[in-house]
Amino acid sequence: RLACPFWFVERAGPPLGGAIRLRSKGSSLPMDGGITLLPANCFDSDCEVELLMDQQSTYRLRMPPSFCTASWRTSVGNFSFCVQTEDVAPVGLLGARCKVLTLRPKVMVTNLSSDDVEFHFTRVEKHGSLLSRVAALPRRDGAAASTERLSLGEGDIFRLAAGQSRDCHFDVEGIGSNDITSMVRLWFRPAGDVAGTWSGPFSCDEGAAGTSSWLRPGTGQGSSLEVWSVGIVPSRGTVAVSFGRGSNFVAANRVSGAMPVTMAIRIAGLEDRQASVDIPVLAGGQEVPFGWLSPASGKQGFGVEVVINGTVYAVPDVRHSMRFSVKCSVGSFLVSVARIGEKTLLALEKDRGHIARGSTLQVDFKLSQFGISLMQEKPEPNELIFVSLDVIRLQYHQSSVVDAEQIRFFISDVQVACQLPSRKDEDLDGSKGRKDPRNMLFVKHKAVLLSKQTESDDFLDIILKREASSSQDMILSGAKIAISGLDVSVDEGWFVPLMQILEELGGDAAEGLGIPYQEVTMTAGRPFVEGYTLPPMPSVLQIEALRISALDLKIWCSLPIRCLDFLPAWVRTALRMMCLGGRFTLEGASLKLPAKELPSTRGSAEDLAEGFASEYSLAVLRNVAGLLGKSSLVNLPAAPIKIGGAAVALVTDGIGGIAGEAAARLGGLAFDDEYSARCRESREQKQIQHAGDAVFEAGRSLARGADGILDIVRKPVAGAKNDGLKGFAVGVGQGVAGAVVKPIAGVGTAVSDIGAGIAVTAQMAAPALSRNKGATRVRQPRLLFDELREVRPFSEVGAEVLRQLGQEFVHGVNELVLVARQGPSCAVLLLFSHKVVAAKIDLPAAEPHDQGAAASGCGSSSGDSCAAASPGSLFENIGHAFKPVLSGQARELVFSDLAEACFERELVVLTLKDHSGTKHTIPLGCASLGESAIQALVDGLRAAVLHPQHRASWCGLHARLCEEQMKGGSSNGSSSATFEQSIEYDQASGQRTLEVIEVQRWSVIARSWAASSLPTDVELSWRWVNARGRRHPNIPPGLSRRECATHDKCPPCELDQHFKPISEWEVRVNASTDQYGWVYSPTWSASHWRATRSPADQVRKRLWIRRYS
């Protein structure tokens, strides 16, 4: 398949239709069937649009990624165009992805009425006043149109027949092509009414989107009432204008009875204060259209007055829904403004007392946690990504008093983590970064892909204030979007599989997206007005005030450009130009987009969304261009993207790279093969490990360059000896080149050597760039079961088994049974088809209420049985006979060695006997198994003994476990089921536990414990810290370090306003602490902490907890 990705189609119509040719760099572009093939760089370089009938008329046009407008003066007229870029459906192109760029008129005018209409245009001066001059339009008879400004006259009034559409062009001097429609106003009237009043002026830009109604002056009495509507439909740079009779605003008098009530809609006069017009509304409910004497726009001009039995009542804006009561001599009545279908109805009806006065509606939806797992099926099933959202809150408030509503959507925290087996949490595994030889930056494939930069900030907060509307417009009186700073990590390890999944999900649908190829070929070259249909009125959005917070992203990215094929071609081209090596790399780059505050904005919701997306995309590209640390070709440093020594390493290494690259290239200009070979060999053998090596190598480079000055003598002499006069002449040229080039190349090489030395030294001195070291995964990857990698409900025990024992070891496990748990330790049985494995697993520190729930989840056996079956003792008992694996972390018994399995019901003990007669007892008194599940476990073991290949099937056990989980507990009468179930129940209740660690150091002088004041303790001197020894993020911002150090009653920390405390602060005390919860150690980094202090212990810590809801 050979495909051109960009096509150009001209649909300008006469007199330009078929008379346009495109050229690029002076050469004509190929065209067939009205389709011109554009160069691949058409978004980056201009094309020449040439008019065949007048080769002097040439317009330089850079093709837009989305759309653009253009104003072109030619000898045959002045034209305003729009170029729109759209996708072509791949289904008709053998799967190729192509775009078609269509040249079409910017403004189309359509007459929807049954009568002819006349219209003309005026322009707006810079100070805003209207100028009574008509913009010149091309004449349809093919004659040259005058480019001079014409006064309002018969020759400048254009007639449009009923049902006809035509294109309109402007040429307004001093107005840019993008501002043409915003500076032009439309006037119209029914044709043939020479003495009739012109309407207008109507705006023709995107801000006037929607429908406006016009009442013809002098026709507002009796049956001769005429109301016309003008529709403005903006769409991606184009504007469709339509005229039609009728109005979207109607009034109805629904009061009937013996004493009818008179009703009229009074329309205010024009600016010269001419008499107002009353539109009578007869009783009986018949709808009467109404409009305004001058076009309404913005907040002004949509008001009317309702005259009821001679009394005037003001309705300031009929676009807003409203209801109010009026009283007169014949009774009480209700005036209401509401939207009915596509119309706004102003109605008068009898007041039946159903108005709710001062009513409010409040809805508050809160979800404590929400998680999504994305599974990868190829090359083997794995959990690819886990998205975790905390405290999702949706608040809705509606008040009938002010006729407004407010919506707030809030997410407290977010984390996106890669769950592939190769990903590790640094805090849990202590993994280190690896050195990237390409750019000497520390690149780590982190598990956490997206997380907040600071724990105290909320991830997302959106507030929308919407005014109730009776029209088709959506009016937002205020909008606020706040996003916290984010750390983002992108690499091909997870990015490529994710793109493959998304492509598979949307592959078939994407094939049909875009313009069908047949439609492109059928319409290419045809005037746009042929077969033109008026587009539907879009959803109009009016935003009175919009504030978007600054966006701060810290990005780690390492992707080949080929992986970014989902981006638009112009974006890929821009990135390819910035990353000449074909790989897009950012290392801790800070990408900041400033906050935005927009004034009142109105337009199509689709156009506004696309405009925001384009603006932010361009802003991102501009930031990325400045953030690239190095270019893969010349190592050009664009901006220091590391802090401290890392920034020094980046800049100096970049300067060294430039100098070295330049020196290597200059060396080739010396025309000395021997010199070039020596330089190349020297570069390959250099090993600069510190600044001393750099100085030594720089000295050698300078000496080698200085030696080149003598070439001006050596080369001619050597040339004359070898080849006489000819050799002498060649030697003179080589000598001059060498005398100039070699010293410069030597200096360049020396600079490169010095830069490399400083970079290495700084890199060794500076730690790896912080990538939110505190961002560990909120949950570990899930354990998948069976050879087919079956997905089951998440289990924390299963996740820890996978993490601690490894993917390779647990592959193929059929069932997991929790045998005993004490504190953070638990003993588990892993049941395979050919063996059983016992392992001791350490779980993350659990909350106190979780421990209680686990204790209550023991079976119906006695407490002594549970106590005897602690994880450590149980594992050691099994370990005497099972074969140790994984360096003793687990022990296994292969079913081929198993001779008998039985269950002693009274002791709640499983007994296994091997062929040597050795018995292995496994107490199940504290196991998370009911009687039916225990029997299924025993049956499975017995089946393995009898099976010829000693294989076990655990389908029965799995079915029993599922039944017990559905019942909410084990079938033997125990009060609860598994430890995991108690955790999930607590999480579902929306409760949180705040943990704060208090740290102190022994003062030799004061002979007492106090907050540390040593400078080496850094953030530990705050006294109240998190698990990583840093200032606790929930300390109030205004509290100083000294105030925290002297705050000794309880932690000065609180969760945000979304949570309320349900308990007091308490210290966690257990067997591992003293009676006050303290543990002691000589140093903060010690691996062992004890409950009693020894003379060598100088530091101590304890854990405070408080529960919130």
PDB file of N, CA and C in Angstrom, residues 153-206:
ATOM      1  N   GLY A 153     -25.983  51.436  -1.825  1.00  0.00           N
ATOM      2  CA  GLY A 153     -26.695  51.724  -3.066  1.00  0.00           C
ATOM      3  C   GLY A 153     -27.300  50.468  -3.626  1.00  0.00           C
ATOM      4  N   GLU A 154     -28.077  50.638  -4.701  1.00  0.00           N
ATOM      5  CA  GLU A 154     -28.790  49.508  -5.270  1.00  0.00           C
ATOM      6  C   GLU A 154     -27.837  48.443  -5.790  1.00  0.00           C
ATOM      7  N   GLY A 155     -26.701  48.868  -6.291  1.00  0.00           N
ATOM      8  CA  GLY A 155     -25.765  47.896  -6.850  1.00  0.00           C
ATOM      9  C   GLY A 155     -25.102  47.024  -5.820  1.00  0.00           C
ATOM     10  N   ASP A 156     -25.211  47.367  -4.530  1.00  0.00           N
ATOM     11  CA  ASP A 156     -24.557  46.594  -3.484  1.00  0.00           C
ATOM     12  C   ASP A 156     -25.549  45.806  -2.649  1.00  0.00           C
ATOM     13  N   ILE A 157     -26.796  45.802  -3.064  1.00  0.00           N
ATOM     14  CA  ILE A 157     -27.809  45.014  -2.366  1.00  0.00           C
ATOM     15  C   ILE A 157     -27.970  43.691  -3.107  1.00  0.00           C
ATOM     16  N   PHE A 158     -27.901  42.610  -2.377  1.00  0.00           N
ATOM     17  CA  PHE A 158     -27.915  41.285  -2.994  1.00  0.00           C
ATOM     18  C   PHE A 158     -29.252  40.611  -2.713  1.00  0.00           C
ATOM     19  N   ARG A 159     -29.769  40.002  -3.742  1.00  0.00           N
ATOM     20  CA  ARG A 159     -31.081  39.376  -3.672  1.00  0.00           C
ATOM     21  C   ARG A 159     -30.910  37.862  -3.578  1.00  0.00           C
ATOM     22  N   LEU A 160     -31.677  37.243  -2.705  1.00  0.00           N
ATOM     23  CA  LEU A 160     -31.594  35.801  -2.500  1.00  0.00           C
ATOM     24  C   LEU A 160     -32.994  35.221  -2.638  1.00  0.00           C
ATOM     25  N   ALA A 161     -33.163  34.356  -3.622  1.00  0.00           N
ATOM     26  CA  ALA A 161     -34.478  33.775  -3.889  1.00  0.00           C
ATOM     27  C   ALA A 161     -34.884  32.819  -2.774  1.00  0.00           C
ATOM     28  N   ALA A 162     -36.159  32.527  -2.710  1.00  0.00           N
ATOM     29  CA  ALA A 162     -36.675  31.605  -1.696  1.00  0.00           C
ATOM     30  C   ALA A 162     -36.010  30.242  -1.839  1.00  0.00           C
ATOM     31  N   GLY A 163     -35.515  29.712  -0.721  1.00  0.00           N
ATOM     32  CA  GLY A 163     -34.876  28.401  -0.714  1.00  0.00           C
ATOM     33  C   GLY A 163     -33.479  28.376  -1.279  1.00  0.00           C
ATOM     34  N   GLN A 164     -32.921  29.530  -1.671  1.00  0.00           N
ATOM     35  CA  GLN A 164     -31.606  29.575  -2.297  1.00  0.00           C
ATOM     36  C   GLN A 164     -30.512  29.759  -1.250  1.00  0.00           C
ATOM     37  N   SER A 165     -29.313  29.234  -1.581  1.00  0.00           N
ATOM     38  CA  SER A 165     -28.110  29.442  -0.758  1.00  0.00           C
ATOM     39  C   SER A 165     -27.014  29.994  -1.659  1.00  0.00           C
ATOM     40  N   ARG A 166     -26.156  30.829  -1.115  1.00  0.00           N
ATOM     41  CA  ARG A 166     -25.036  31.364  -1.881  1.00  0.00           C
ATOM     42  C   ARG A 166     -23.901  31.680  -0.920  1.00  0.00           C
ATOM     43  N   ASP A 167     -22.706  31.734  -1.486  1.00  0.00           N
ATOM     44  CA  ASP A 167     -21.544  32.081  -0.692  1.00  0.00           C
ATOM     45  C   ASP A 167     -21.333  33.582  -0.742  1.00  0.00           C
ATOM     46  N   CYS A 168     -20.748  34.120   0.316  1.00  0.00           N
ATOM     47  CA  CYS A 168     -20.468  35.551   0.419  1.00  0.00           C
ATOM     48  C   CYS A 168     -19.007  35.733   0.800  1.00  0.00           C
ATOM     49  N   HIS A 169     -18.419  36.755   0.176  1.00  0.00           N
ATOM     50  CA  HIS A 169     -16.999  37.034   0.424  1.00  0.00           C
ATOM     51  C   HIS A 169     -16.845  38.476   0.842  1.00  0.00           C
ATOM     52  N   PHE A 170     -15.825  38.735   1.670  1.00  0.00           N
ATOM     53  CA  PHE A 170     -15.552  40.075   2.168  1.00  0.00           C
ATOM     54  C   PHE A 170     -14.121  40.447   1.843  1.00  0.00           C
ATOM     55  N   ASP A 171     -13.916  41.713   1.708  1.00  0.00           N
ATOM     56  CA  ASP A 171     -12.564  42.237   1.619  1.00  0.00           C
ATOM     57  C   ASP A 171     -12.574  43.579   2.323  1.00  0.00           C
ATOM     58  N   VAL A 172     -12.302  43.566   3.603  1.00  0.00           N
ATOM     59  CA  VAL A 172     -12.359  44.771   4.415  1.00  0.00           C
ATOM     60  C   VAL A 172     -10.936  45.187   4.742  1.00  0.00           C
ATOM     61  N   GLU A 173     -10.547  46.322   4.282  1.00  0.00           N
ATOM     62  CA  GLU A 173      -9.176  46.791   4.449  1.00  0.00           C
ATOM     63  C   GLU A 173      -8.860  46.992   5.927  1.00  0.00           C
ATOM     64  N   GLY A 174      -7.676  46.529   6.331  1.00  0.00           N
ATOM     65  CA  GLY A 174      -7.227  46.704   7.707  1.00  0.00           C
ATOM     66  C   GLY A 174      -7.736  45.661   8.670  1.00  0.00           C
ATOM     67  N   ILE A 175      -8.449  44.654   8.171  1.00  0.00           N
ATOM     68  CA  ILE A 175      -8.974  43.599   9.041  1.00  0.00           C
ATOM     69  C   ILE A 175      -8.303  42.293   8.676  1.00  0.00           C
ATOM     70  N   GLY A 176      -7.770  41.589   9.664  1.00  0.00           N
ATOM     71  CA  GLY A 176      -7.141  40.307   9.402  1.00  0.00           C
ATOM     72  C   GLY A 176      -8.162  39.273   8.974  1.00  0.00           C
ATOM     73  N   SER A 177      -7.663  38.216   8.328  1.00  0.00           N
ATOM     74  CA  SER A 177      -8.569  37.195   7.809  1.00  0.00           C
ATOM     75  C   SER A 177      -9.344  36.497   8.911  1.00  0.00           C
ATOM     76  N   ASN A 178      -8.754  36.380  10.102  1.00  0.00           N
ATOM     77  CA  ASN A 178      -9.446  35.706  11.197  1.00  0.00           C
ATOM     78  C   ASN A 178     -10.506  36.586  11.848  1.00  0.00           C
ATOM     79  N   ASP A 179     -10.493  37.919  11.538  1.00  0.00           N
ATOM     80  CA  ASP A 179     -11.427  38.845  12.170  1.00  0.00           C
ATOM     81  C   ASP A 179     -12.484  39.348  11.198  1.00  0.00           C
ATOM     82  N   ILE A 180     -12.586  38.735  10.020  1.00  0.00           N
ATOM     83  CA  ILE A 180     -13.482  39.264   9.000  1.00  0.00           C
ATOM     84  C   ILE A 180     -14.918  39.292   9.497  1.00  0.00           C
ATOM     85  N   THR A 181     -15.415  38.152   9.916  1.00  0.00           N
ATOM     86  CA  THR A 181     -16.822  38.092  10.306  1.00  0.00           C
ATOM     87  C   THR A 181     -17.105  38.876  11.573  1.00  0.00           C
ATOM     88  N   SER A 182     -16.136  38.991  12.484  1.00  0.00           N
ATOM     89  CA  SER A 182     -16.372  39.741  13.707  1.00  0.00           C
ATOM     90  C   SER A 182     -16.468  41.236  13.459  1.00  0.00           C
ATOM     91  N   MET A 183     -15.969  41.715  12.321  1.00  0.00           N
ATOM     92  CA  MET A 183     -15.998  43.137  12.014  1.00  0.00           C
ATOM     93  C   MET A 183     -17.044  43.483  10.962  1.00  0.00           C
ATOM     94  N   VAL A 184     -17.924  42.534  10.641  1.00  0.00           N
ATOM     95  CA  VAL A 184     -18.918  42.752   9.601  1.00  0.00           C
ATOM     96  C   VAL A 184     -20.309  42.549  10.199  1.00  0.00           C
ATOM     97  N   ARG A 185     -21.253  43.398   9.785  1.00  0.00           N
ATOM     98  CA  ARG A 185     -22.628  43.291  10.247  1.00  0.00           C
ATOM     99  C   ARG A 185     -23.564  43.065   9.057  1.00  0.00           C
ATOM    100  N   LEU A 186     -24.630  42.301   9.294  1.00  0.00           N
ATOM    101  CA  LEU A 186     -25.592  41.925   8.253  1.00  0.00           C
ATOM    102  C   LEU A 186     -26.892  42.706   8.429  1.00  0.00           C
ATOM    103  N   TRP A 187     -27.437  43.200   7.301  1.00  0.00           N
ATOM    104  CA  TRP A 187     -28.739  43.856   7.273  1.00  0.00           C
ATOM    105  C   TRP A 187     -29.584  43.131   6.229  1.00  0.00           C
ATOM    106  N   PHE A 188     -30.892  42.948   6.476  1.00  0.00           N
ATOM    107  CA  PHE A 188     -31.733  42.308   5.472  1.00  0.00           C
ATOM    108  C   PHE A 188     -33.168  42.842   5.585  1.00  0.00           C
ATOM    109  N   ARG A 189     -33.967  42.515   4.553  1.00  0.00           N
ATOM    110  CA  ARG A 189     -35.386  42.876   4.523  1.00  0.00           C
ATOM    111  C   ARG A 189     -36.064  42.025   3.465  1.00  0.00           C
ATOM    112  N   PRO A 190     -37.354  41.854   3.531  1.00  0.00           N
ATOM    113  CA  PRO A 190     -38.047  41.146   2.449  1.00  0.00           C
ATOM    114  C   PRO A 190     -37.859  41.892   1.127  1.00  0.00           C
ATOM    115  N   ALA A 191     -37.667  41.161   0.042  1.00  0.00           N
ATOM    116  CA  ALA A 191     -37.403  41.770  -1.255  1.00  0.00           C
ATOM    117  C   ALA A 191     -38.636  42.507  -1.766  1.00  0.00           C
ATOM    118  N   GLY A 192     -38.406  43.547  -2.560  1.00  0.00           N
ATOM    119  CA  GLY A 192     -39.486  44.309  -3.161  1.00  0.00           C
ATOM    120  C   GLY A 192     -40.027  45.409  -2.291  1.00  0.00           C
ATOM    121  N   ASP A 193     -39.688  45.407  -1.028  1.00  0.00           N
ATOM    122  CA  ASP A 193     -40.184  46.448  -0.123  1.00  0.00           C
ATOM    123  C   ASP A 193     -39.122  47.548  -0.047  1.00  0.00           C
ATOM    124  N   VAL A 194     -39.102  48.400  -1.112  1.00  0.00           N
ATOM    125  CA  VAL A 194     -38.048  49.403  -1.205  1.00  0.00           C
ATOM    126  C   VAL A 194     -38.130  50.394  -0.055  1.00  0.00           C
ATOM    127  N   ALA A 195     -39.356  50.723   0.342  1.00  0.00           N
ATOM    128  CA  ALA A 195     -39.532  51.701   1.424  1.00  0.00           C
ATOM    129  C   ALA A 195     -39.449  51.066   2.798  1.00  0.00           C
ATOM    130  N   GLY A 196     -39.317  49.728   2.835  1.00  0.00           N
ATOM    131  CA  GLY A 196     -39.297  49.039   4.116  1.00  0.00           C
ATOM    132  C   GLY A 196     -38.023  49.307   4.898  1.00  0.00           C
ATOM    133  N   THR A 197     -38.121  49.101   6.188  1.00  0.00           N
ATOM    134  CA  THR A 197     -36.974  49.325   7.069  1.00  0.00           C
ATOM    135  C   THR A 197     -36.053  48.116   7.053  1.00  0.00           C
ATOM    136  N   TRP A 198     -34.753  48.423   7.030  1.00  0.00           N
ATOM    137  CA  TRP A 198     -33.769  47.342   7.110  1.00  0.00           C
ATOM    138  C   TRP A 198     -33.687  46.835   8.543  1.00  0.00           C
ATOM    139  N   SER A 199     -33.434  45.556   8.648  1.00  0.00           N
ATOM    140  CA  SER A 199     -33.188  44.975   9.972  1.00  0.00           C
ATOM    141  C   SER A 199     -31.778  45.319  10.398  1.00  0.00           C
ATOM    142  N   GLY A 200     -31.397  44.710  11.463  1.00  0.00           N
ATOM    143  CA  GLY A 200     -29.980  44.722  11.785  1.00  0.00           C
ATOM    144  C   GLY A 200     -29.578  45.850  12.697  1.00  0.00           C
ATOM    145  N   PRO A 201     -28.314  45.906  12.949  1.00  0.00           N
ATOM    146  CA  PRO A 201     -27.314  45.019  12.348  1.00  0.00           C
ATOM    147  C   PRO A 201     -27.142  43.715  13.133  1.00  0.00           C
ATOM    148  N   PHE A 202     -27.041  42.597  12.413  1.00  0.00           N
ATOM    149  CA  PHE A 202     -26.798  41.292  13.027  1.00  0.00           C
ATOM    150  C   PHE A 202     -25.313  40.947  12.921  1.00  0.00           C
ATOM    151  N   SER A 203     -24.734  40.469  14.026  1.00  0.00           N
ATOM    152  CA  SER A 203     -23.342  40.002  13.980  1.00  0.00           C
ATOM    153  C   SER A 203     -23.274  38.663  13.257  1.00  0.00           C
ATOM    154  N   CYS A 204     -22.146  38.430  12.597  1.00  0.00           N
ATOM    155  CA  CYS A 204     -21.974  37.189  11.825  1.00  0.00           C
ATOM    156  C   CYS A 204     -20.796  36.375  12.330  1.00  0.00           C
ATOM    157  N   ASP A 205     -20.378  36.578  13.554  1.00  0.00           N
ATOM    158  CA  ASP A 205     -19.220  35.839  14.050  1.00  0.00           C
ATOM    159  C   ASP A 205     -19.660  34.728  14.998  1.00  0.00           C
ATOM    160  N   GLU A 206     -18.650  33.978  15.503  1.00  0.00           N
ATOM    161  CA  GLU A 206     -18.937  32.836  16.363  1.00  0.00           C
ATOM    162  C   GLU A 206     -19.624  33.253  17.654  1.00  0.00           C
TER     163      GLU A 206
END
